[in-house]
Amino acid sequence: MEKSFAERVKNHTEQIPWLYDITQEDTNWIITSSFMIFTMQTGFGMLESGCVSIKNEVNIMMKNVVDIVLGGLTYWLFGFALSFGRSPYTNPFIAFGDFCVDPDLDDPIKGAIYAAFIFQMSFATTATTIVSGAMAERCNFKAYCLFSLLNTVVYCVPAGWVWGDHGFLKKLGAVDIAGSGPVHLIGGSSAFASAIMLGPRLGRYDNGLDPLPLGSPVNAVMGLFVLWWGWLAFNSGSTYGLTGAKYEYAARAAVMTMIASFGGGCTSIAYSLIRLKGKIEVIDIINGVLGSLVAVTAGCFLYEGWAALIVGAIGAIVACMSMPLLDRAGIDDPVGASSVHGLGGIWGVLAVGLFAQNPLPLETTNGRSGLFKGGGWYLLGIQALSCVCLASWGFFVSVVMLWCINKIVTIRMEVHMELMGADLTEHLSAFRPCLDTSEVENMANVGSNPAHDSKIHIIQEMNRKQKHKLSRILKDITKNRNFGINVARKLFPAKKVPKPKSNTKIKSSRISVGNATAQSRKKIPTIAVTSDNSPPPMAWVD
């Protein structure tokens, strides 16, 4: 009978994968870092809820909850297995084995397996949460639950390419310490695909391309601080232990992470001052700092101080300057996830090929250095290949997944639901403490009004009779029928002032009594002004 993997390891007949080759001290560091990374979900929730309108802030927080619950469930079921599974069926593209992670009690590496799983799961849920901001304020919550349940596939396969012993990019020499590529570039490209598939929010570009007002700037900034804190564990924890020389590079990762954020923060402040002629926009600073953190993540302990400063500064510029370009293209990303995580992630992966040092005695870069450190072009070429592979996978798989989900549950909210806000139409319990929602729950046509009833009817007829799906519906309502996204304000009828019931007709503010006509000589009330607060006496003139 063939021996189990645990028996082979115990008898030293098989090499332990790097993921499980850790000591008790390393395990302690990994688990502690995982707990800190988990708090980044709070930061994402606060940031995203602060960037959307008040009527959708509960909805965006609930999306962050299902990212952990549903995304974590599928990562335990099959995600970890597709990234780091051990079986004869594992190949350079995808891994198999270790489904439903639960090692036997007599497995000598069970502690290492548990530690590796909780660490990698915190990365996986982060990659999914990035997407929720790009889908904010117009995504059907039920459809998003399906997306969160399945989005594990988008993350886990390319994570295996870069970090798994079987991965073809890892074998070629690709370097990504903490996930600028597998986490942020995958999340950003998936966010980009989601924003395109959903289309802009109703009325987003009616008044120009300027960003919409933040629902709660304070919450958004608080979210930034929580993310900043979690990022230190994200990068320092990715040394995957403290034994040997790992503790030195864990400390270096923390310092270089902060230095990069200094460069990104200063650059984004200068950018905002120049763009707004002396004023500072909150979202510019937030996304500038986040862009710098995304950029430094791939090579966090491979850089010198000056290099980390440059990497962070360029990451901020890429994030801040690309957001208006996406708006010009009509791609509505409420929190800038495509720019910050997508384009920032591309720069972060490429920066390793330019500035990385060989971190002796660690084998992180396989003995290679970046182009500017005398290492030649090879590492930069492999990093560029990684960008192409990861971005292509994240975008196209997300498009296919959303298209399939749309066949089951329409991914775009109905018009009236979007106008009223998802908090009221999908999460009624959020309003029960302050208002009676029983009437709203029983209403047959929530949000109906004469200006858009017919338009909703048209959409329903298109979907029922012609079997049009989201892309054709959006094209029809925004271009052919000229209503919806660009003329949302026309959906609300102008309020008419009721005419007075009196038969008195006054053509001028001045009335000449001497020249008054017979009709104007009717009794006209006048009010006498008094010095005290008593009701003014009413006088009548003929």
CSV table of C-alpha atoms in Angstrom, one decimal, residues 38-448:
chain,number,residue,atom,x,y,z
A,38,PHE,CA,-8.5,40.2,8.4
A,39,THR,CA,-9.1,43.7,9.9
A,40,MET,CA,-8.5,45.1,6.4
A,41,GLN,CA,-12.1,44.0,5.7
A,42,THR,CA,-13.2,46.7,8.2
A,43,GLY,CA,-11.1,49.2,6.3
A,44,PHE,CA,-12.5,48.3,2.9
A,45,GLY,CA,-16.0,48.5,4.3
A,46,MET,CA,-15.5,51.9,5.8
A,47,LEU,CA,-13.7,53.3,2.8
A,48,GLU,CA,-16.3,52.0,0.3
A,49,SER,CA,-19.3,53.0,2.4
A,50,GLY,CA,-17.8,56.5,2.8
A,51,CYS,CA,-17.4,56.9,-1.0
A,52,VAL,CA,-21.0,55.9,-1.9
A,53,SER,CA,-24.2,57.8,-1.2
A,54,ILE,CA,-25.8,57.5,2.2
A,55,LYS,CA,-28.7,55.5,0.8
A,56,ASN,CA,-26.3,52.7,-0.2
A,57,GLU,CA,-23.8,52.5,2.7
A,58,VAL,CA,-25.5,49.5,4.4
A,59,ASN,CA,-25.6,47.6,1.1
A,60,ILE,CA,-21.8,48.0,0.6
A,61,MET,CA,-21.1,46.9,4.1
A,62,MET,CA,-23.2,43.8,3.6
A,63,LYS,CA,-21.2,43.0,0.4
A,64,ASN,CA,-18.1,43.0,2.5
A,65,VAL,CA,-19.7,40.6,4.9
A,66,VAL,CA,-20.7,38.1,2.2
A,67,ASP,CA,-17.2,38.4,0.7
A,68,ILE,CA,-15.9,36.8,3.9
A,69,VAL,CA,-18.7,34.3,4.5
A,70,LEU,CA,-19.3,33.1,1.0
A,71,GLY,CA,-15.8,33.7,-0.4
A,72,GLY,CA,-14.2,32.1,2.6
A,73,LEU,CA,-16.5,29.0,2.3
A,74,THR,CA,-15.6,28.4,-1.3
A,75,TYR,CA,-11.9,29.0,-0.6
A,76,TRP,CA,-12.0,26.3,2.1
A,77,LEU,CA,-14.0,23.9,-0.2
A,78,PHE,CA,-11.8,24.2,-3.3
A,79,GLY,CA,-9.9,27.5,-3.6
A,80,PHE,CA,-6.9,26.5,-1.5
A,81,ALA,CA,-6.8,23.1,-3.3
A,82,LEU,CA,-6.7,24.8,-6.7
A,83,SER,CA,-3.8,27.0,-5.5
A,84,PHE,CA,-1.6,24.7,-3.5
A,85,GLY,CA,-3.1,21.2,-3.8
A,86,ARG,CA,-0.9,18.1,-3.7
A,87,SER,CA,-1.9,15.3,-6.0
A,88,PRO,CA,-0.6,13.6,-9.2
A,89,TYR,CA,-3.1,15.7,-11.2
A,90,THR,CA,-1.4,19.0,-10.3
A,91,ASN,CA,0.1,20.7,-13.3
A,92,PRO,CA,1.8,24.0,-14.1
A,93,PHE,CA,-1.5,25.7,-14.7
A,94,ILE,CA,-3.7,24.4,-11.8
A,95,ALA,CA,-3.3,22.4,-8.7
A,96,PHE,CA,-5.5,19.6,-7.3
A,97,GLY,CA,-5.8,17.9,-3.9
A,98,ASP,CA,-6.4,19.0,-0.3
A,99,PHE,CA,-10.0,19.9,-0.9
A,100,CYS,CA,-12.0,20.9,2.2
A,101,VAL,CA,-8.8,21.5,4.2
A,102,ASP,CA,-8.9,19.4,7.4
A,103,PRO,CA,-5.6,17.4,8.0
A,104,ASP,CA,-5.6,14.3,10.2
A,105,LEU,CA,-4.6,14.6,13.8
A,106,ASP,CA,-1.6,12.4,13.2
A,107,ASP,CA,-0.4,14.5,10.3
A,108,PRO,CA,3.1,15.9,11.3
A,109,ILE,CA,2.6,19.1,9.4
A,110,LYS,CA,-1.1,19.8,10.4
A,111,GLY,CA,-0.1,23.0,12.2
A,112,ALA,CA,1.7,24.3,9.1
A,113,ILE,CA,-1.3,23.4,6.9
A,114,TYR,CA,-3.7,25.3,9.2
A,115,ALA,CA,-1.4,28.3,9.4
A,116,ALA,CA,-0.9,28.4,5.6
A,117,PHE,CA,-4.7,28.1,5.0
A,118,ILE,CA,-5.7,31.0,7.3
A,119,PHE,CA,-3.0,33.2,5.8
A,120,GLN,CA,-3.9,32.5,2.2
A,121,MET,CA,-7.6,32.8,3.0
A,122,SER,CA,-7.1,36.4,4.2
A,123,PHE,CA,-5.5,37.2,0.9
A,124,ALA,CA,-8.3,35.5,-1.1
A,125,THR,CA,-11.1,37.5,0.7
A,126,THR,CA,-9.2,40.7,0.2
A,127,ALA,CA,-9.0,40.1,-3.6
A,128,THR,CA,-12.8,39.6,-3.7
A,129,THR,CA,-13.5,42.7,-1.6
A,130,ILE,CA,-11.7,44.9,-4.0
A,131,VAL,CA,-14.4,44.2,-6.6
A,132,SER,CA,-17.3,45.3,-4.4
A,133,GLY,CA,-16.4,49.0,-4.6
A,134,ALA,CA,-16.4,49.0,-8.4
A,135,MET,CA,-19.9,47.5,-8.4
A,136,ALA,CA,-21.3,49.8,-5.8
A,137,GLU,CA,-24.8,51.5,-6.0
A,138,ARG,CA,-26.2,49.5,-8.9
A,139,CYS,CA,-25.4,45.8,-8.5
A,140,ASN,CA,-28.2,43.4,-7.5
A,141,PHE,CA,-27.3,42.1,-4.1
A,142,LYS,CA,-28.4,38.5,-4.9
A,143,ALA,CA,-26.3,38.5,-8.0
A,144,TYR,CA,-23.4,39.8,-6.0
A,145,CYS,CA,-23.8,36.9,-3.5
A,146,LEU,CA,-23.4,34.5,-6.4
A,147,PHE,CA,-20.4,36.5,-7.7
A,148,SER,CA,-18.7,36.4,-4.2
A,149,LEU,CA,-19.4,32.7,-4.0
A,150,LEU,CA,-17.6,32.0,-7.3
A,151,ASN,CA,-15.0,34.7,-7.4
A,152,THR,CA,-12.6,32.3,-5.6
A,153,VAL,CA,-11.9,30.8,-8.9
A,154,VAL,CA,-10.7,34.2,-10.3
A,155,TYR,CA,-8.1,34.5,-7.5
A,156,CYS,CA,-7.0,31.0,-6.6
A,157,VAL,CA,-5.7,29.8,-10.0
A,158,PRO,CA,-3.3,32.7,-10.7
A,159,ALA,CA,-2.2,32.7,-7.0
A,160,GLY,CA,-1.0,29.2,-7.8
A,161,TRP,CA,0.9,30.4,-10.8
A,162,VAL,CA,2.9,32.8,-8.8
A,163,TRP,CA,3.2,31.2,-5.3
A,164,GLY,CA,2.6,27.4,-5.8
A,165,ASP,CA,5.5,25.1,-6.3
A,166,HIS,CA,3.8,23.9,-9.5
A,167,GLY,CA,3.1,27.4,-11.0
A,168,PHE,CA,4.6,28.1,-14.3
A,169,LEU,CA,5.3,31.8,-13.4
A,170,LYS,CA,7.1,30.8,-10.2
A,171,LYS,CA,9.2,28.3,-12.2
A,172,LEU,CA,10.2,31.0,-14.7
A,173,GLY,CA,11.3,33.2,-11.8
A,174,ALA,CA,8.4,35.6,-11.2
A,175,VAL,CA,8.7,37.5,-7.9
A,176,ASP,CA,5.8,38.9,-5.9
A,177,ILE,CA,6.2,38.9,-2.2
A,178,ALA,CA,2.8,40.0,-0.9
A,179,GLY,CA,0.5,40.2,-3.9
A,180,SER,CA,0.6,43.2,-6.1
A,181,GLY,CA,-0.2,40.8,-8.9
A,182,PRO,CA,-2.2,37.8,-7.5
A,183,VAL,CA,-4.2,40.0,-5.1
A,184,HIS,CA,-4.4,43.6,-6.3
A,185,LEU,CA,-4.0,43.2,-10.1
A,186,ILE,CA,-6.4,40.3,-10.1
A,187,GLY,CA,-8.9,42.3,-8.0
A,188,GLY,CA,-8.4,45.4,-10.0
A,189,SER,CA,-8.9,43.7,-13.4
A,190,SER,CA,-12.0,42.0,-12.1
A,191,ALA,CA,-13.3,45.3,-10.8
A,192,PHE,CA,-12.6,46.8,-14.3
A,193,ALA,CA,-14.6,44.1,-15.9
A,194,SER,CA,-17.5,44.5,-13.4
A,195,ALA,CA,-17.7,48.2,-14.0
A,196,ILE,CA,-17.9,47.7,-17.7
A,197,MET,CA,-20.5,45.0,-17.5
A,198,LEU,CA,-22.8,47.0,-15.1
A,199,GLY,CA,-22.5,50.3,-16.8
A,200,PRO,CA,-22.5,53.7,-15.1
A,201,ARG,CA,-24.8,54.7,-12.2
A,202,LEU,CA,-28.0,56.5,-13.2
A,203,GLY,CA,-27.1,60.2,-13.7
A,204,ARG,CA,-23.4,59.7,-13.1
A,205,TYR,CA,-22.3,61.9,-16.0
A,206,ASP,CA,-25.3,64.2,-16.3
A,207,ASN,CA,-23.3,67.1,-14.7
A,208,GLY,CA,-19.9,66.3,-16.1
A,209,LEU,CA,-17.0,64.0,-15.2
A,210,ASP,CA,-16.2,65.4,-11.7
A,211,PRO,CA,-16.4,62.8,-8.9
A,212,LEU,CA,-19.7,62.6,-7.1
A,213,PRO,CA,-19.7,63.9,-3.5
A,214,LEU,CA,-18.6,61.4,-0.9
A,215,GLY,CA,-21.4,60.1,1.3
A,216,SER,CA,-19.1,60.2,4.4
A,217,PRO,CA,-15.6,61.6,3.9
A,218,VAL,CA,-14.8,60.8,7.6
A,219,ASN,CA,-15.7,57.2,7.2
A,220,ALA,CA,-13.6,57.0,4.0
A,221,VAL,CA,-10.5,58.4,5.7
A,222,MET,CA,-11.0,56.1,8.7
A,223,GLY,CA,-11.1,53.2,6.3
A,224,LEU,CA,-7.8,54.4,4.9
A,225,PHE,CA,-6.2,54.3,8.4
A,226,VAL,CA,-7.5,50.8,9.0
A,227,LEU,CA,-6.1,49.6,5.7
A,228,TRP,CA,-2.8,51.3,6.4
A,229,TRP,CA,-2.6,49.3,9.6
A,230,GLY,CA,-3.5,46.0,7.9
A,231,TRP,CA,-1.0,46.6,5.1
A,232,LEU,CA,1.9,46.4,7.5
A,233,ALA,CA,0.8,42.8,8.4
A,234,PHE,CA,0.1,42.2,4.7
A,235,ASN,CA,3.7,43.0,3.7
A,236,SER,CA,5.7,42.1,6.8
A,237,GLY,CA,3.8,38.9,7.3
A,238,SER,CA,4.7,37.8,3.8
A,239,THR,CA,8.2,37.0,4.9
A,240,TYR,CA,6.3,33.9,6.1
A,241,GLY,CA,8.1,33.7,9.4
A,242,LEU,CA,10.8,35.2,11.6
A,243,THR,CA,13.4,32.5,11.8
A,244,GLY,CA,16.8,32.9,10.3
A,245,ALA,CA,17.1,36.1,8.3
A,246,LYS,CA,13.4,36.4,7.9
A,247,TYR,CA,13.0,38.7,10.9
A,248,GLU,CA,15.4,41.2,9.3
A,249,TYR,CA,13.4,41.4,6.1
A,250,ALA,CA,10.1,41.5,8.0
A,251,ALA,CA,11.3,44.7,9.7
A,252,ARG,CA,12.6,46.0,6.4
A,253,ALA,CA,9.2,45.3,4.7
A,254,ALA,CA,7.4,47.4,7.4
A,255,VAL,CA,9.8,50.4,7.0
A,256,MET,CA,9.7,50.3,3.2
A,257,THR,CA,5.9,50.1,3.2
A,258,MET,CA,5.7,53.2,5.3
A,259,ILE,CA,8.3,55.1,3.2
A,260,ALA,CA,6.4,54.2,0.0
A,261,SER,CA,3.2,55.6,1.6
A,262,PHE,CA,5.1,58.8,2.4
A,263,GLY,CA,6.0,59.2,-1.2
A,264,GLY,CA,2.5,58.4,-2.4
A,265,GLY,CA,0.9,60.8,0.1
A,266,CYS,CA,3.2,63.7,-0.7
A,267,THR,CA,2.7,63.2,-4.4
A,268,SER,CA,-1.1,63.0,-4.2
A,269,ILE,CA,-1.2,66.1,-2.1
A,270,ALA,CA,0.8,68.0,-4.7
A,271,TYR,CA,-1.4,66.6,-7.5
A,272,SER,CA,-4.6,67.7,-5.8
A,273,LEU,CA,-3.2,71.2,-5.0
A,274,ILE,CA,-2.2,71.7,-8.7
A,275,ARG,CA,-5.4,70.2,-10.1
A,276,LEU,CA,-7.8,72.1,-7.8
A,277,LYS,CA,-5.7,75.3,-7.7
A,278,GLY,CA,-4.9,75.3,-4.0
A,279,LYS,CA,-7.5,72.9,-2.6
A,280,ILE,CA,-7.2,69.3,-1.6
A,281,GLU,CA,-9.6,66.6,-2.6
A,282,VAL,CA,-10.2,63.8,-0.1
A,283,ILE,CA,-10.5,61.0,-2.6
A,284,ASP,CA,-7.2,62.1,-4.3
A,285,ILE,CA,-5.3,61.7,-1.0
A,286,ILE,CA,-7.0,58.4,-0.1
A,287,ASN,CA,-6.3,56.8,-3.5
A,288,GLY,CA,-2.8,58.2,-3.7
A,289,VAL,CA,-1.8,56.6,-0.5
A,290,LEU,CA,-3.5,53.3,-1.4
A,291,GLY,CA,-1.9,53.4,-4.8
A,292,SER,CA,1.5,53.7,-3.2
A,293,LEU,CA,0.8,50.8,-0.9
A,294,VAL,CA,-0.4,48.6,-3.7
A,295,ALA,CA,2.8,49.4,-5.7
A,296,VAL,CA,5.3,48.6,-2.9
A,297,THR,CA,3.5,45.3,-2.0
A,298,ALA,CA,5.2,43.1,-4.6
A,299,GLY,CA,8.8,44.0,-3.6
A,300,CYS,CA,8.3,45.3,-0.1
A,301,PHE,CA,11.6,44.0,1.4
A,302,LEU,CA,13.6,44.1,-1.9
A,303,TYR,CA,13.9,47.9,-2.1
A,304,GLU,CA,16.2,50.5,-0.7
A,305,GLY,CA,14.7,53.5,0.9
A,306,TRP,CA,15.0,55.8,-2.1
A,307,ALA,CA,13.6,53.1,-4.4
A,308,ALA,CA,10.6,52.6,-2.1
A,309,LEU,CA,9.9,56.3,-2.2
A,310,ILE,CA,10.0,56.4,-6.0
A,311,VAL,CA,7.8,53.3,-6.3
A,312,GLY,CA,5.2,54.8,-3.9
A,313,ALA,CA,5.2,58.2,-5.6
A,314,ILE,CA,4.7,56.7,-9.1
A,315,GLY,CA,2.0,54.4,-7.7
A,316,ALA,CA,0.1,57.4,-6.4
A,317,ILE,CA,0.4,59.3,-9.7
A,318,VAL,CA,-0.8,56.2,-11.7
A,319,ALA,CA,-3.8,55.9,-9.4
A,320,CYS,CA,-4.8,59.5,-9.3
A,321,MET,CA,-4.3,60.4,-13.0
A,322,SER,CA,-6.0,57.2,-14.4
A,323,MET,CA,-9.3,57.7,-12.5
A,324,PRO,CA,-10.4,60.7,-14.7
A,325,LEU,CA,-9.4,58.8,-17.8
A,326,LEU,CA,-11.7,56.0,-16.9
A,327,ASP,CA,-14.5,58.5,-16.4
A,328,ARG,CA,-13.8,60.0,-19.8
A,329,ALA,CA,-14.3,56.5,-21.2
A,330,GLY,CA,-17.6,56.2,-19.5
A,331,ILE,CA,-16.4,53.5,-17.0
A,332,ASP,CA,-17.9,54.3,-13.6
A,333,ASP,CA,-15.8,53.0,-10.7
A,334,PRO,CA,-17.2,54.7,-7.6
A,335,VAL,CA,-14.1,54.0,-5.4
A,336,GLY,CA,-11.4,53.9,-8.1
A,337,ALA,CA,-10.6,50.2,-7.6
A,338,SER,CA,-9.6,49.7,-11.2
A,339,SER,CA,-7.1,52.5,-11.0
A,340,VAL,CA,-5.7,51.9,-7.5
A,341,HIS,CA,-5.5,48.1,-7.5
A,342,GLY,CA,-5.4,47.3,-11.2
A,343,LEU,CA,-3.0,49.9,-12.7
A,344,GLY,CA,-1.2,50.3,-9.3
A,345,GLY,CA,-0.8,46.5,-9.2
A,346,ILE,CA,0.8,46.5,-12.7
A,347,TRP,CA,3.3,49.1,-11.7
A,348,GLY,CA,4.1,47.3,-8.5
A,349,VAL,CA,4.8,44.0,-10.4
A,350,LEU,CA,7.0,45.8,-12.9
A,351,ALA,CA,8.9,47.8,-10.3
A,352,VAL,CA,10.4,44.6,-8.9
A,353,GLY,CA,12.1,44.1,-12.3
A,354,LEU,CA,13.6,47.6,-12.0
A,355,PHE,CA,14.6,48.1,-8.4
A,356,ALA,CA,14.8,44.7,-6.6
A,357,GLN,CA,17.9,43.7,-4.7
A,358,ASN,CA,18.9,40.0,-4.2
A,359,PRO,CA,17.9,39.5,-0.5
A,360,LEU,CA,20.7,37.2,0.6
A,361,PRO,CA,20.5,34.7,2.2
A,362,LEU,CA,16.8,34.3,1.2
A,363,GLU,CA,16.0,32.9,-2.2
A,364,THR,CA,13.1,35.1,-2.9
A,365,THR,CA,14.4,36.3,-6.3
A,366,ASN,CA,16.3,33.2,-7.1
A,367,GLY,CA,19.6,35.2,-7.0
A,368,ARG,CA,18.4,37.8,-9.5
A,369,SER,CA,18.3,41.6,-9.2
A,370,GLY,CA,16.4,44.3,-11.0
A,371,LEU,CA,17.5,46.2,-14.1
A,372,PHE,CA,18.7,49.3,-12.2
A,373,LYS,CA,20.6,47.0,-9.7
A,374,GLY,CA,22.7,45.4,-12.4
A,375,GLY,CA,20.5,42.3,-12.9
A,376,GLY,CA,19.8,42.7,-16.6
A,377,TRP,CA,16.4,42.4,-18.4
A,378,TYR,CA,15.4,38.9,-17.5
A,379,LEU,CA,13.5,39.7,-14.3
A,380,LEU,CA,11.8,42.7,-15.8
A,381,GLY,CA,10.7,40.5,-18.7
A,382,ILE,CA,9.2,37.8,-16.4
A,383,GLN,CA,7.4,40.5,-14.4
A,384,ALA,CA,5.9,41.9,-17.6
A,385,LEU,CA,4.7,38.4,-18.6
A,386,SER,CA,3.1,38.1,-15.2
A,387,CYS,CA,1.2,41.3,-15.7
A,388,VAL,CA,-0.2,40.1,-19.0
A,389,CYS,CA,-1.2,36.7,-17.7
A,390,LEU,CA,-2.8,37.9,-14.5
A,391,ALA,CA,-4.6,40.9,-16.0
A,392,SER,CA,-6.0,38.8,-18.9
A,393,TRP,CA,-7.1,36.0,-16.6
A,394,GLY,CA,-8.8,38.4,-14.1
A,395,PHE,CA,-10.6,40.4,-16.8
A,396,PHE,CA,-11.9,37.6,-19.1
A,397,VAL,CA,-12.8,35.1,-16.4
A,398,SER,CA,-14.8,37.9,-14.5
A,399,VAL,CA,-16.6,38.8,-17.7
A,400,VAL,CA,-17.6,35.2,-18.3
A,401,MET,CA,-18.6,34.7,-14.7
A,402,LEU,CA,-20.8,37.8,-14.7
A,403,TRP,CA,-22.4,36.9,-18.0
A,404,CYS,CA,-23.3,33.5,-16.6
A,405,ILE,CA,-24.6,35.0,-13.3
A,406,ASN,CA,-26.8,37.4,-15.4
A,407,LYS,CA,-28.5,34.4,-16.9
A,408,ILE,CA,-29.6,33.4,-13.5
A,409,VAL,CA,-30.1,36.7,-11.6
A,410,THR,CA,-29.9,40.0,-13.4
A,411,ILE,CA,-26.8,41.7,-12.1
A,412,ARG,CA,-28.0,45.3,-12.6
A,413,MET,CA,-30.6,46.7,-10.1
A,414,GLU,CA,-33.9,47.7,-11.5
A,415,VAL,CA,-34.3,51.4,-12.2
A,416,HIS,CA,-36.6,52.2,-9.3
A,417,MET,CA,-34.5,50.3,-6.8
A,418,GLU,CA,-31.4,52.2,-7.8
A,419,LEU,CA,-33.2,55.5,-7.5
A,420,MET,CA,-34.5,54.7,-4.0
A,421,GLY,CA,-31.3,53.2,-2.8
A,422,ALA,CA,-30.3,49.6,-2.0
A,423,ASP,CA,-30.5,50.2,1.7
A,424,LEU,CA,-34.3,50.6,1.5
A,425,THR,CA,-35.1,48.2,-1.3
A,426,GLU,CA,-32.8,45.3,-0.4
A,427,HIS,CA,-32.0,45.8,3.3
A,428,LEU,CA,-35.2,47.1,4.9
A,429,SER,CA,-34.0,46.2,8.4
A,430,ALA,CA,-31.5,49.1,8.2
A,431,PHE,CA,-34.4,51.5,8.4
A,432,ARG,CA,-36.7,49.7,10.9
A,433,PRO,CA,-35.2,51.6,14.0
A,434,CYS,CA,-36.2,54.9,12.5
A,435,LEU,CA,-39.3,54.4,10.4
A,436,ASP,CA,-42.2,52.0,9.8
A,437,THR,CA,-41.3,49.9,6.7
A,438,SER,CA,-44.5,47.8,6.7
A,439,GLU,CA,-46.1,49.9,4.0
A,440,VAL,CA,-43.0,49.9,1.8
A,441,GLU,CA,-42.8,46.1,2.1
A,442,ASN,CA,-46.3,45.7,0.9
A,443,MET,CA,-46.1,48.2,-2.0
A,444,ALA,CA,-46.6,46.6,-5.4
A,445,ASN,CA,-44.7,49.2,-7.3
A,446,VAL,CA,-42.0,50.7,-5.1
A,447,GLY,CA,-40.6,53.9,-6.6
A,448,SER,CA,-43.1,54.3,-9.4
